[in-house]
Coordinates of C-alpha atoms and ligand atoms in Angstrom, one line a residue:
X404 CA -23.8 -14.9 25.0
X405 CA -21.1 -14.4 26.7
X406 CA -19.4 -17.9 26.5
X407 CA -20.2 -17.7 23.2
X408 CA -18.2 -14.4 22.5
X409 CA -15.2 -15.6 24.0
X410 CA -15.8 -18.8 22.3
X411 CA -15.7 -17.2 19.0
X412 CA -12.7 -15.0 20.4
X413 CA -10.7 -18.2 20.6
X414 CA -10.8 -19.7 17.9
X415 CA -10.4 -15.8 16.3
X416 CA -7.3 -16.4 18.1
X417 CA -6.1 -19.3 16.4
X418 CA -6.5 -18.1 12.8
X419 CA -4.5 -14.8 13.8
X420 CA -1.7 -17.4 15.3
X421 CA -1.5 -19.2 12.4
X422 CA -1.7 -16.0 9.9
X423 CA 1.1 -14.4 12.1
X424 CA 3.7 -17.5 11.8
X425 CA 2.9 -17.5 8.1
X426 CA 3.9 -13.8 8.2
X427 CA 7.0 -14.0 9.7
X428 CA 8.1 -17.1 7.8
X429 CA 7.2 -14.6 4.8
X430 CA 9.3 -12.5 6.6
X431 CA 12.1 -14.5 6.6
X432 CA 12.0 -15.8 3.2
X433 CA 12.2 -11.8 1.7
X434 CA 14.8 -10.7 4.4
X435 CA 17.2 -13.7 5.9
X436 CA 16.3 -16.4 4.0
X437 CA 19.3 -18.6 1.9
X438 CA 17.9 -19.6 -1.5
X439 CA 18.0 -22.6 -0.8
X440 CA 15.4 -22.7 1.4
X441 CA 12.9 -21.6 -1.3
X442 CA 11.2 -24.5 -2.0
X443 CA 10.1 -25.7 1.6
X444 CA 9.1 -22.5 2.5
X445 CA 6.6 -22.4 -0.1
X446 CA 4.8 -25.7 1.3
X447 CA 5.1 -24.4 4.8
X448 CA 3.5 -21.3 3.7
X449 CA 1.0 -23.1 1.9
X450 CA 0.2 -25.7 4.5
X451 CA -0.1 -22.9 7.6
X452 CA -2.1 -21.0 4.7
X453 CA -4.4 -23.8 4.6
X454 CA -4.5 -24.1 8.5
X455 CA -5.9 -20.6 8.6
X456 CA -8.1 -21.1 6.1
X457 CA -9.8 -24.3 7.7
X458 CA -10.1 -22.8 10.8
X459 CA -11.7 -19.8 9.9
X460 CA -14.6 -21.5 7.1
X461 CA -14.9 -24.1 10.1
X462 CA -18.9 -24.6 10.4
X463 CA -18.8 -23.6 13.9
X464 CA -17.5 -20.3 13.3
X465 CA -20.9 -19.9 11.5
X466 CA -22.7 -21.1 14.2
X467 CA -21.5 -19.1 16.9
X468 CA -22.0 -15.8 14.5
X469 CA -25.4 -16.9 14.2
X470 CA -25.8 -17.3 18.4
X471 CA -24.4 -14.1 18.6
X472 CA -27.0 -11.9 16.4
X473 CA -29.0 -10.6 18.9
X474 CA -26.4 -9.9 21.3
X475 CA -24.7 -7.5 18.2
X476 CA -27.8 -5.7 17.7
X477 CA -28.6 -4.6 21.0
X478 CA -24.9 -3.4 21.0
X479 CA -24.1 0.3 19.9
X480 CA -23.0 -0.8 16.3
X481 CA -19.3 1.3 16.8
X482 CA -18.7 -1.0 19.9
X483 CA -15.6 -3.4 19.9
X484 CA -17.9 -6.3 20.3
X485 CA -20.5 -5.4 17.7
X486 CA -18.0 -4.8 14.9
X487 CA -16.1 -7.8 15.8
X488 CA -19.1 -10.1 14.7
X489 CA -20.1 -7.9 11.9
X490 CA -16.3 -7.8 10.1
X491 CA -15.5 -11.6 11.5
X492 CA -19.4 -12.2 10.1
X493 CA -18.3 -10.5 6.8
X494 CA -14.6 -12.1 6.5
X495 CA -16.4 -15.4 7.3
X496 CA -19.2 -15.4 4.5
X497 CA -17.0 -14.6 1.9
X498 CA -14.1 -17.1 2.9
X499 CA -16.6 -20.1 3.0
X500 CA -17.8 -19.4 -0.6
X501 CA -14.6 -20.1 -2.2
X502 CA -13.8 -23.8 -2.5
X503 CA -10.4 -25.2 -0.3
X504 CA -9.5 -27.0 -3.6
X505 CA -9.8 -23.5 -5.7
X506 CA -7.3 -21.6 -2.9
X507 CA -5.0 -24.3 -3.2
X508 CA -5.3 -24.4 -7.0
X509 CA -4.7 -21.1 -7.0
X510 CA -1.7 -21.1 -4.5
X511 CA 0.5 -23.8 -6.1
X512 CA -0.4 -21.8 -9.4
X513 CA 0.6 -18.0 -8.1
X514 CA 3.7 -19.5 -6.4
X515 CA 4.8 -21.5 -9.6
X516 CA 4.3 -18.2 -11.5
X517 CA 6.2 -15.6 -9.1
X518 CA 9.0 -18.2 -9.2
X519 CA 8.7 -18.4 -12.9
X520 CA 8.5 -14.4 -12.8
X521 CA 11.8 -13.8 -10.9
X522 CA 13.6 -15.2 -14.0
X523 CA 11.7 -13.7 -16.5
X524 CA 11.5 -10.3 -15.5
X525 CA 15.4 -9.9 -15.5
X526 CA 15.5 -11.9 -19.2
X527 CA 12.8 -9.4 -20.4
X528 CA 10.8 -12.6 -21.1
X529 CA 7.0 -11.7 -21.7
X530 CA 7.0 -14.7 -23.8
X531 CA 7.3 -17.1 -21.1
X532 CA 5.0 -15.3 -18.3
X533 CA 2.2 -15.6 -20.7
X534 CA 0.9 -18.9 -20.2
X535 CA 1.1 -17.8 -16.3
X536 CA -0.8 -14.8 -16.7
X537 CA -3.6 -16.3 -19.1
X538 CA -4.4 -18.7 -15.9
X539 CA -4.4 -16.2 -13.2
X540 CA -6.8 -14.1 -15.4
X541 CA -9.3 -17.2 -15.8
X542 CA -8.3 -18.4 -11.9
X543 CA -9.1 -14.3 -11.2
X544 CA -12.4 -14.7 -13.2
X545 CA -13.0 -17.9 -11.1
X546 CA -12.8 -16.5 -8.2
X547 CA -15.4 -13.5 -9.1
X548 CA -17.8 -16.0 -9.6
X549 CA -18.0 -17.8 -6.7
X550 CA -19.6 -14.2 -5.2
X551 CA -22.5 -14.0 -7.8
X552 CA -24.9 -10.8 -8.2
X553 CA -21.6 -8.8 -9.1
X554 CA -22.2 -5.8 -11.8
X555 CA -18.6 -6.2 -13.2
X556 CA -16.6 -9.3 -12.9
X557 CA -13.6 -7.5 -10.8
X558 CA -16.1 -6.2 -8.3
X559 CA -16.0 -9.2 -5.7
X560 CA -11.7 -8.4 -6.0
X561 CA -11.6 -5.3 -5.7
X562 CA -13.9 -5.3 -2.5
X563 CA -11.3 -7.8 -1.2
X564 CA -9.0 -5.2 -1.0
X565 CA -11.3 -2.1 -1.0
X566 CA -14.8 -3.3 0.5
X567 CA -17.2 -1.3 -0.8
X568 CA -15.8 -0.2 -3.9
X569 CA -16.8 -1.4 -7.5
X570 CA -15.4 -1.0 -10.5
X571 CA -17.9 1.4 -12.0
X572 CA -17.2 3.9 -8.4
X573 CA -13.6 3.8 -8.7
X574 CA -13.9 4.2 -12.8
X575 CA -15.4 7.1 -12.5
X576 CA -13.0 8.4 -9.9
X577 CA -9.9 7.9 -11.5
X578 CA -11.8 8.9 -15.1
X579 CA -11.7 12.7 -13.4
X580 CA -8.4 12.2 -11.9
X581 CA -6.7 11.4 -15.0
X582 CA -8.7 14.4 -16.9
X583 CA -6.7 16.9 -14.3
X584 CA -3.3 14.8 -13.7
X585 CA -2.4 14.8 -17.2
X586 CA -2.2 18.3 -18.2
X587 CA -0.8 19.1 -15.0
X588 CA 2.2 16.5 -15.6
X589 CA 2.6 17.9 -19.3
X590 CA 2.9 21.6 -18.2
X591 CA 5.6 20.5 -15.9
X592 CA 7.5 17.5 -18.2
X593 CA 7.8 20.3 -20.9
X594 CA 10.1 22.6 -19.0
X595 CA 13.2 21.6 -17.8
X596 CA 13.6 18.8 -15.3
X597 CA 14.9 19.5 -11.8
X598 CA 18.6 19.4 -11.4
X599 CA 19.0 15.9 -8.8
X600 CA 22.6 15.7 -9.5
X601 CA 23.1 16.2 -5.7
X602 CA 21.3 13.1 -5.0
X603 CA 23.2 10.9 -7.4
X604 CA 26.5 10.8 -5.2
X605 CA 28.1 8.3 -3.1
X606 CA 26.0 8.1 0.1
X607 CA 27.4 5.3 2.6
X608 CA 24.8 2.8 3.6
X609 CA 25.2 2.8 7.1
X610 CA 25.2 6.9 7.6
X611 CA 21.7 6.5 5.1
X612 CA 20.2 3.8 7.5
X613 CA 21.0 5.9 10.8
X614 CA 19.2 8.9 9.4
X615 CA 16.4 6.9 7.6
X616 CA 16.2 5.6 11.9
X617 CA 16.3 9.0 13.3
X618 CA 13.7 10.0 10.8
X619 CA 11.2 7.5 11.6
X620 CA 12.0 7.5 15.5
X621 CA 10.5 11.7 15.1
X622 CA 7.7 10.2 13.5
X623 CA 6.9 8.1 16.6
X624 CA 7.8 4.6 14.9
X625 CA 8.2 2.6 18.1
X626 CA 11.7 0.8 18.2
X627 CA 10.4 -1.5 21.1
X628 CA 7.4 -3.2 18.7
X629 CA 9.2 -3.0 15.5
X630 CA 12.2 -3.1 13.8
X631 CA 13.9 -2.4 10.3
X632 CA 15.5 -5.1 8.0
X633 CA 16.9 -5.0 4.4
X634 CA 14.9 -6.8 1.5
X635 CA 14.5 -6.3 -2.4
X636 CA 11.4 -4.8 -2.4
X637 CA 10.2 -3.0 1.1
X638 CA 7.0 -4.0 3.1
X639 CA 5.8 -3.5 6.4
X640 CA 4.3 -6.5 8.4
X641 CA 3.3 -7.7 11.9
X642 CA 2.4 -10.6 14.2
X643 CA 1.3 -8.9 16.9
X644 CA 0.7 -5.4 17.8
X645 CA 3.8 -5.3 19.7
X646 CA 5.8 -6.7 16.5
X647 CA 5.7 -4.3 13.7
X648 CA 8.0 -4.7 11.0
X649 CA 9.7 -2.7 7.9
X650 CA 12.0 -3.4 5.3
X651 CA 13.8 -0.8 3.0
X652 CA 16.5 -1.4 0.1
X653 CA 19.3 1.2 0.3
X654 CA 21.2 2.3 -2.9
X655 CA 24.4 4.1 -2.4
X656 CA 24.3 5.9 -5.4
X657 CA 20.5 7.6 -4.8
X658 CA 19.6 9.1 -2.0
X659 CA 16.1 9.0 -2.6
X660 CA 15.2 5.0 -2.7
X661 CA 16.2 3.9 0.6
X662 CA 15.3 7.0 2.8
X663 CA 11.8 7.5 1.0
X664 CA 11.1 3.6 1.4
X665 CA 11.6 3.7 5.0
X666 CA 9.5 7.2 5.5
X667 CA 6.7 5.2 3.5
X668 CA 7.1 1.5 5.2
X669 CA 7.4 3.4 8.8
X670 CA 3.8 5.4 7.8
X671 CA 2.3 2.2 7.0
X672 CA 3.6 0.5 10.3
X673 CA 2.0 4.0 12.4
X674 CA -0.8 3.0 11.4
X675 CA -0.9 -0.9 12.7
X676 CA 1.3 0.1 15.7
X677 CA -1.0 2.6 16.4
X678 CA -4.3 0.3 16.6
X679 CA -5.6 -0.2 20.4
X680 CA -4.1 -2.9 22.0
X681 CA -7.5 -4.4 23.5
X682 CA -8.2 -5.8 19.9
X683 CA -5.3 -7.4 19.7
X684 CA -5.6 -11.0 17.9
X685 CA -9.2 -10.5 16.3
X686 CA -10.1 -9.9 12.8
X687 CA -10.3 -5.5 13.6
X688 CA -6.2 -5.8 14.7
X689 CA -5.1 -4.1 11.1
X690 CA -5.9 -1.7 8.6
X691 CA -9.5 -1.4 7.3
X692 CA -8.4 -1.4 3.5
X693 CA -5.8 -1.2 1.1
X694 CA -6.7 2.6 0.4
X695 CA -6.4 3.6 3.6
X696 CA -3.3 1.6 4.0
X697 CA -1.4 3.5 1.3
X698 CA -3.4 6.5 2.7
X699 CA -1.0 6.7 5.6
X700 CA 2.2 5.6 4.0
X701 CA 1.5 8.4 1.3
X702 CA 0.8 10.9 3.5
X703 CA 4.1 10.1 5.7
X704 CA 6.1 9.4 3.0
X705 CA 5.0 12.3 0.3
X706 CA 2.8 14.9 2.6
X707 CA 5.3 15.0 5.6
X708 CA 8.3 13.6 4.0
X709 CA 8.8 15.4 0.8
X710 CA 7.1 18.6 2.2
X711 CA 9.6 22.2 3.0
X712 CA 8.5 22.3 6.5
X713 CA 9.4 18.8 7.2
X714 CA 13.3 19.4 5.5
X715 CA 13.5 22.9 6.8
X716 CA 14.4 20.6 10.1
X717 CA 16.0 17.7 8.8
X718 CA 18.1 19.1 5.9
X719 CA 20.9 20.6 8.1
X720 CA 21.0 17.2 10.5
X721 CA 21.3 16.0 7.0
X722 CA 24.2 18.0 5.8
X723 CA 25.9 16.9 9.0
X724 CA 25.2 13.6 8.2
X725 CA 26.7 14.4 4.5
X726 CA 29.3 17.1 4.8
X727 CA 30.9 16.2 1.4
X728 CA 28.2 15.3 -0.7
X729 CA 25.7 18.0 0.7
X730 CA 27.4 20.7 2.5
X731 CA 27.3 23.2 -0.7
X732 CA 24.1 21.8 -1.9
X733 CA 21.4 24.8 -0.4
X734 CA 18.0 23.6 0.6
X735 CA 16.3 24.8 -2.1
X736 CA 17.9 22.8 -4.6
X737 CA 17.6 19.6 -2.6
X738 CA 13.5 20.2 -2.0
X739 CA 13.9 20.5 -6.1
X740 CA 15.6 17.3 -6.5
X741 CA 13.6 15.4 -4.4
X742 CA 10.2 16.2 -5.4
X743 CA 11.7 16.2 -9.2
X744 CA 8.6 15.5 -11.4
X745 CA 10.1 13.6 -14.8
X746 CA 8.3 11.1 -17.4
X747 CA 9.8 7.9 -16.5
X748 CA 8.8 4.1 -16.6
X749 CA 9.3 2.5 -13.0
X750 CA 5.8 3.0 -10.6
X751 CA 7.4 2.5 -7.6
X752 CA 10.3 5.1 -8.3
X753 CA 7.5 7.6 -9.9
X754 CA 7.0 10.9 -8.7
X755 CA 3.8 12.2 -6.9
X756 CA 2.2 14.3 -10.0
X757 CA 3.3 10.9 -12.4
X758 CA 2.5 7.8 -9.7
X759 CA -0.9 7.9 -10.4
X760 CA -0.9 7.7 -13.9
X761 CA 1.1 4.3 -13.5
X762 CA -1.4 3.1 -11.6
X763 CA -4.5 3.9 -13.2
X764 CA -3.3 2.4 -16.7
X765 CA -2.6 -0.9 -14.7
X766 CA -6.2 -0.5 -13.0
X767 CA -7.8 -0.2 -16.2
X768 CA -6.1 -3.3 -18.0
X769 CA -7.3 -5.7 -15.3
X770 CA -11.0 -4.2 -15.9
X771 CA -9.9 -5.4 -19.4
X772 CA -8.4 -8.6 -19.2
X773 CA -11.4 -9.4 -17.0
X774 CA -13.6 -8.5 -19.0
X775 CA -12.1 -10.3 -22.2
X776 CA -12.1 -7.2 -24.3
X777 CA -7.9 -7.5 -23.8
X778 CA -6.6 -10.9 -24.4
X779 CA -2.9 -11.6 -22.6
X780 CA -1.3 -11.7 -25.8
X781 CA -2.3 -8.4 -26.6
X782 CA -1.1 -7.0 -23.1
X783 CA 2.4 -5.4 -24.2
X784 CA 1.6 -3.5 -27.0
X785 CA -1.4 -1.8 -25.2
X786 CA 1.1 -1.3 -22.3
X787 CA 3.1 0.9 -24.9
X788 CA 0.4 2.7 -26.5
X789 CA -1.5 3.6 -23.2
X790 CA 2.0 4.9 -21.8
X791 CA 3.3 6.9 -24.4
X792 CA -0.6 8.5 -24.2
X793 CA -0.7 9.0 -20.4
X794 CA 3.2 9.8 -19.9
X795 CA 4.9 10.5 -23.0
X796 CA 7.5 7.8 -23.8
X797 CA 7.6 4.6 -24.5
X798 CA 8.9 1.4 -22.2
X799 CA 11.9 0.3 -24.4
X800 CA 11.1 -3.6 -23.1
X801 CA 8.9 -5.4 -21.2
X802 CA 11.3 -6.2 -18.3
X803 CA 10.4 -2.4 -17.4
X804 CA 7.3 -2.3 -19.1
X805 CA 4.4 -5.1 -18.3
X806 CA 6.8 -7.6 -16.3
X807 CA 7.6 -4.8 -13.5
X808 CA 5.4 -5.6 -10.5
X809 CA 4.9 -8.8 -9.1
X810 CA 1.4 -8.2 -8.3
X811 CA -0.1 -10.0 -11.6
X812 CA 2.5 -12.8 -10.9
X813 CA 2.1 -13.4 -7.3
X814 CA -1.9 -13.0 -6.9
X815 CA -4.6 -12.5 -9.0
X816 CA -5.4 -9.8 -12.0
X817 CA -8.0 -7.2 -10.6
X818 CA -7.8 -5.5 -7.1
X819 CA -4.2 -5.0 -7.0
X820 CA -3.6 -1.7 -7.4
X821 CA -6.6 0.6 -7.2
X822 CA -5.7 1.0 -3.6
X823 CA -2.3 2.8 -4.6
X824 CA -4.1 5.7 -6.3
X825 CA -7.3 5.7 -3.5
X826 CA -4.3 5.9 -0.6
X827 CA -2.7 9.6 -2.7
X828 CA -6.8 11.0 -2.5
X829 CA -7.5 10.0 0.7
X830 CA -4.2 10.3 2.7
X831 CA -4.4 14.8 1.1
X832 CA -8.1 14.5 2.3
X833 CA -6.9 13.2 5.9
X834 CA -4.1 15.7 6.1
X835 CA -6.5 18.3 5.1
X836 CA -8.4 17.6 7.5
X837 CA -5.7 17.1 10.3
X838 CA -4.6 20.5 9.3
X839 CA -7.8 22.4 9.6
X840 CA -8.5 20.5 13.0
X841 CA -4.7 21.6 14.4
X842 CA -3.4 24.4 12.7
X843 CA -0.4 24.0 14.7
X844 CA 1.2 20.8 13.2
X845 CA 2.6 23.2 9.7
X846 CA 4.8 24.9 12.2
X847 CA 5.5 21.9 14.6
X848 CA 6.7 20.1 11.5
X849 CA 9.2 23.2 10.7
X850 CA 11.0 21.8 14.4
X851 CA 10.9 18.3 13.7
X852 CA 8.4 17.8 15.7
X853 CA 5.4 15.2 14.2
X854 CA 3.4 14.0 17.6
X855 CA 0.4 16.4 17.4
X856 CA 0.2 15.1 13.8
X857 CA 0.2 11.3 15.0
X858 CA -1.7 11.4 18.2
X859 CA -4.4 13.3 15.9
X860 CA -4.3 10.4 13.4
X861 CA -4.3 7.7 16.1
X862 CA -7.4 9.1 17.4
X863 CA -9.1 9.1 14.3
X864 CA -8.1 6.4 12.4
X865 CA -5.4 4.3 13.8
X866 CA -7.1 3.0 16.8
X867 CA -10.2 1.7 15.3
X868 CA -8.3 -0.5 13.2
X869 CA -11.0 -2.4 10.9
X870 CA -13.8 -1.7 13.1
X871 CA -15.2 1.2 10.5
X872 CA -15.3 0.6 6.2
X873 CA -13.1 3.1 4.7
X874 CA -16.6 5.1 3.5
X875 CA -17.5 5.4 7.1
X876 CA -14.2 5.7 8.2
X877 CA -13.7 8.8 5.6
X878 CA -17.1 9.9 6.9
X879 CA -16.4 10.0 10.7
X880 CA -13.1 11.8 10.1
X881 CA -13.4 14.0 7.2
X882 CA -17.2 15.1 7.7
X883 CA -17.7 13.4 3.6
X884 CA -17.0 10.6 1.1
X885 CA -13.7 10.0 -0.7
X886 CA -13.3 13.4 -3.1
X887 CA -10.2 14.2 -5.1
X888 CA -10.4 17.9 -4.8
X889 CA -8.4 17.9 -1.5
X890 CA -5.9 16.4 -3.1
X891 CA -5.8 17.8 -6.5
X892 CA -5.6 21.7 -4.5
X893 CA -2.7 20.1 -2.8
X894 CA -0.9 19.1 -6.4
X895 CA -1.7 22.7 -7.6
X896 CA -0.1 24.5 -4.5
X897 CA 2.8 22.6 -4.2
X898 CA 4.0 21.6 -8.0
X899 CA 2.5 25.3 -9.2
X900 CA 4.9 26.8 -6.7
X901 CA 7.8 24.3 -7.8
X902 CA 7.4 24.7 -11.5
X903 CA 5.4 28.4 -11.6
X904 CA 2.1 26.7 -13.4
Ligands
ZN1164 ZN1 2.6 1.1 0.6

């Protein structure tokens, strides 16, 4: 058994080589990268794509999972070895069902469409993305059914990104989400919006990125296995554990975009930094889903970051760092500012009580254009009607309406963003949790200090990295299954004190 393990180990190895050098040439492209290097890149990402992809559907991958049954279930199931066969076993099965000519079909077709994309969106051009977007729909209904037995067609993507999850379970979730979020966001969009004027100055880029450093240096971000780069629209990524990277976009004239992008890029790299460094190369050596992904960048970014504790320290080191702009502006008018709740049309720039609104509109148009009930044509109208419903006005174009994330133009239709919403639920039931387990981490916030909070989170859930299913994963730390009442409490409290609900 044993040769066989490290057999399989190897060759493990290998895919997570070649995934890593696509990564950082990924990397590259959205960071350092001259334009024109655009087109190459895009066949060197294609071709180490396709490498990967070889390697890890090769029929002695299959073989050696199959030699190593027996050894698996006389192993405790939560061991490292066990749950490396049964998640390699599960990545494995569903990679060899889809067809190498169907992922590179649908490679050449999602780069050919974000490229088209990156001109359109700027010349509010719906027109020409739709072509585009009707094939990624039927490629994205393609790819469903190579995984037959499916109740609805986006379940197979959506357990790409969430396993476990179907349609109809996270349908019903965000069905009793949305029935509390939206009177909570009207009560609060019908009295008058916090005054932000304080954040709307001149802030200089290089005092913004040395605080946005210090920031994430309290939260434990580790300087020697990461690093922070500028790009257009912040990620995180990594090649190895000891490589953990974020982006952020600073704006000079906001505040909030650049400082709130690092806090949620640095909570997402916690997490992968924080994963033990024995399973390094193998299929468990990064987050277990997309929910639980967003889960800690939420809760860094939102539940630490935009919290009173958390600026009751940092404000005055921030007033030092903006004497002009800041110095006369009281603390309790910059906690207003920031956690400003306002109808407006951009996701990513949407406030905590609004974000999830944004997202679970999206969600529910991929059920439909999946299903065929809404046909691409049809897409921007429904996008107005569904967002004046759900938030009150209406997109005034497309360019900030339906063309705004690149998700449905870089990747398929259905998965992409249920994982958004999931990460808000979860990341309040996880700091819930946290909370009740240390009750000293509200006042070691207060003094800037966050370790209790992240050694607690390591333990739990960072250092298992994909070894546990978010559903066992929730179970194991929380004591119960994903519920949005932790979360909701936590809207209630803080907005209720904000706006007087
Ligand atoms: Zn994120």
């Amino acid at each position: 058994m044993e040769a066989e393990l490290q057999e399989l180990k190897r060759r493990l190895l290998e895919v997570d080589d070649l995934e890593s050098a696509a990564s950082l040439l990924s990397w590259d492209q959205t960071t350092y990268m001259p334009p024109g290097g655009a087109a190459a890149r895009g066949r060197q990402l294609a071709t180490l794509g396709e490498l990967a992809h070889q390697k890890l559907v090769d029929p002695e991958i299959g073989r050696l999972l199959d030699a190593l049954r027996p050894h698996q279930e006389a192993l405790p199931p939560d061991s490292d070895d066990a749950s490396l066969i049964r998640v390699t076993r599960r990545d494995y099965e569903k990679a060899i069902k889809i067809p190498p000519s169907f992922m590179a079909q649908l490679s050449r077709h999602t780069a050919a469409s974000y490229q088209a994309w990156t001109v359109a969106r700027p010349a509010d051009d719906f027109a020409a993305m739709r072509p585009y977007l009707e094939t990624t729909v039927e490629l994205s209904r393609q790819m469903a059914d190579f995984f037959p037995g499916y109740e609805h067609i986006a379940d197979p993507l959506i357990d790409f990104a969430d396993e476990g999850l179907t349609a109809a379970t996270v349908r019903a979730l965000f069905s009793d989400l949305r029935e509390q979020l939206v009177p909570i966001a009207r009560a609060i969009t019908g009295q008058p919006p916090a005054d932000d004027t304080s954040l709307r100055q001149h802030f200089p880029e290089g005092q913004q990125w040395a605080f946005g450093l210090d920031a994430i240096r309290r939260f434990g971000y580790d300087f020697n296995r990461g690093r922070q780069d500028k790009t257009h629209h912040p990620f995180t990524t990594k090649f190895s554990l000891g490589d953990v990277r974020i982006t952020t976009r600073v704006a000079e004239h906001d505040l909030r975009e650049g400082l709130f992008a690092t806090l949620h890029e640095a909570g997402h790299a916690l997490y992968e930094q924080g994963i033990r460094g024995d399973l390094e190369g193998t299929p468990l050596a990064r987050g277990t889903s997309s929910g639980v992904h967003e889960s800690q960048s939420r809760l860094w970014e939102n539940l630490v970051g935009r919290s009173r504790p958390f600026w009751t320290f940092f404000y005055p080191r921030l007033q030092a760092t903006f004497p002009e702009q800041l110095g006369a502006v009281p603390l309790d008018t910059f906690y207003r500012a920031i956690n400003k709740v306002e109808r407006s049309l951009i996701r990513v720039e949407a406030d905590e009580v609004t974000y999830n609104l944004h997202v679970m509109l999206r969600f529910d148009f991929e059920l439909a254009l999946l299903e065929g009930k809404l046909a691409v044509r049809d897409l921007p109208e429904a996008w107005r009607e569904r967002f004046q419903a759900d938030l009150g006005i209406t997109p005034p174009d497309d360019r900030d309406g339906v063309l705004q994330d690149i998700h449905w133009y870089g990747g398929p239709v259905g998965g992409a963003f249920q994982g958004y919403t999931l990460g808000n639920v979860m990341g309040a039931q996880f700091f819930a949790t946290a909370l009740d387990a240390r009750p000293e981490i509200a006042g070691e916030i207060e003094a800037g200090r966050l370790d209790t909070l992240r050694a607690w989170l390591t333990e739990r859930v960072y250092q298992h990295g994909r070894k546990f299913t978010t559903a066992e994963l929730l179970q194991r730390v929380t004591g119960g299954p994903l519920r949005i009442e932790p979360y909701i409490a936590y809207l209630r409290r803080k907005y209720g004190e904000l706006y007087r609900l």
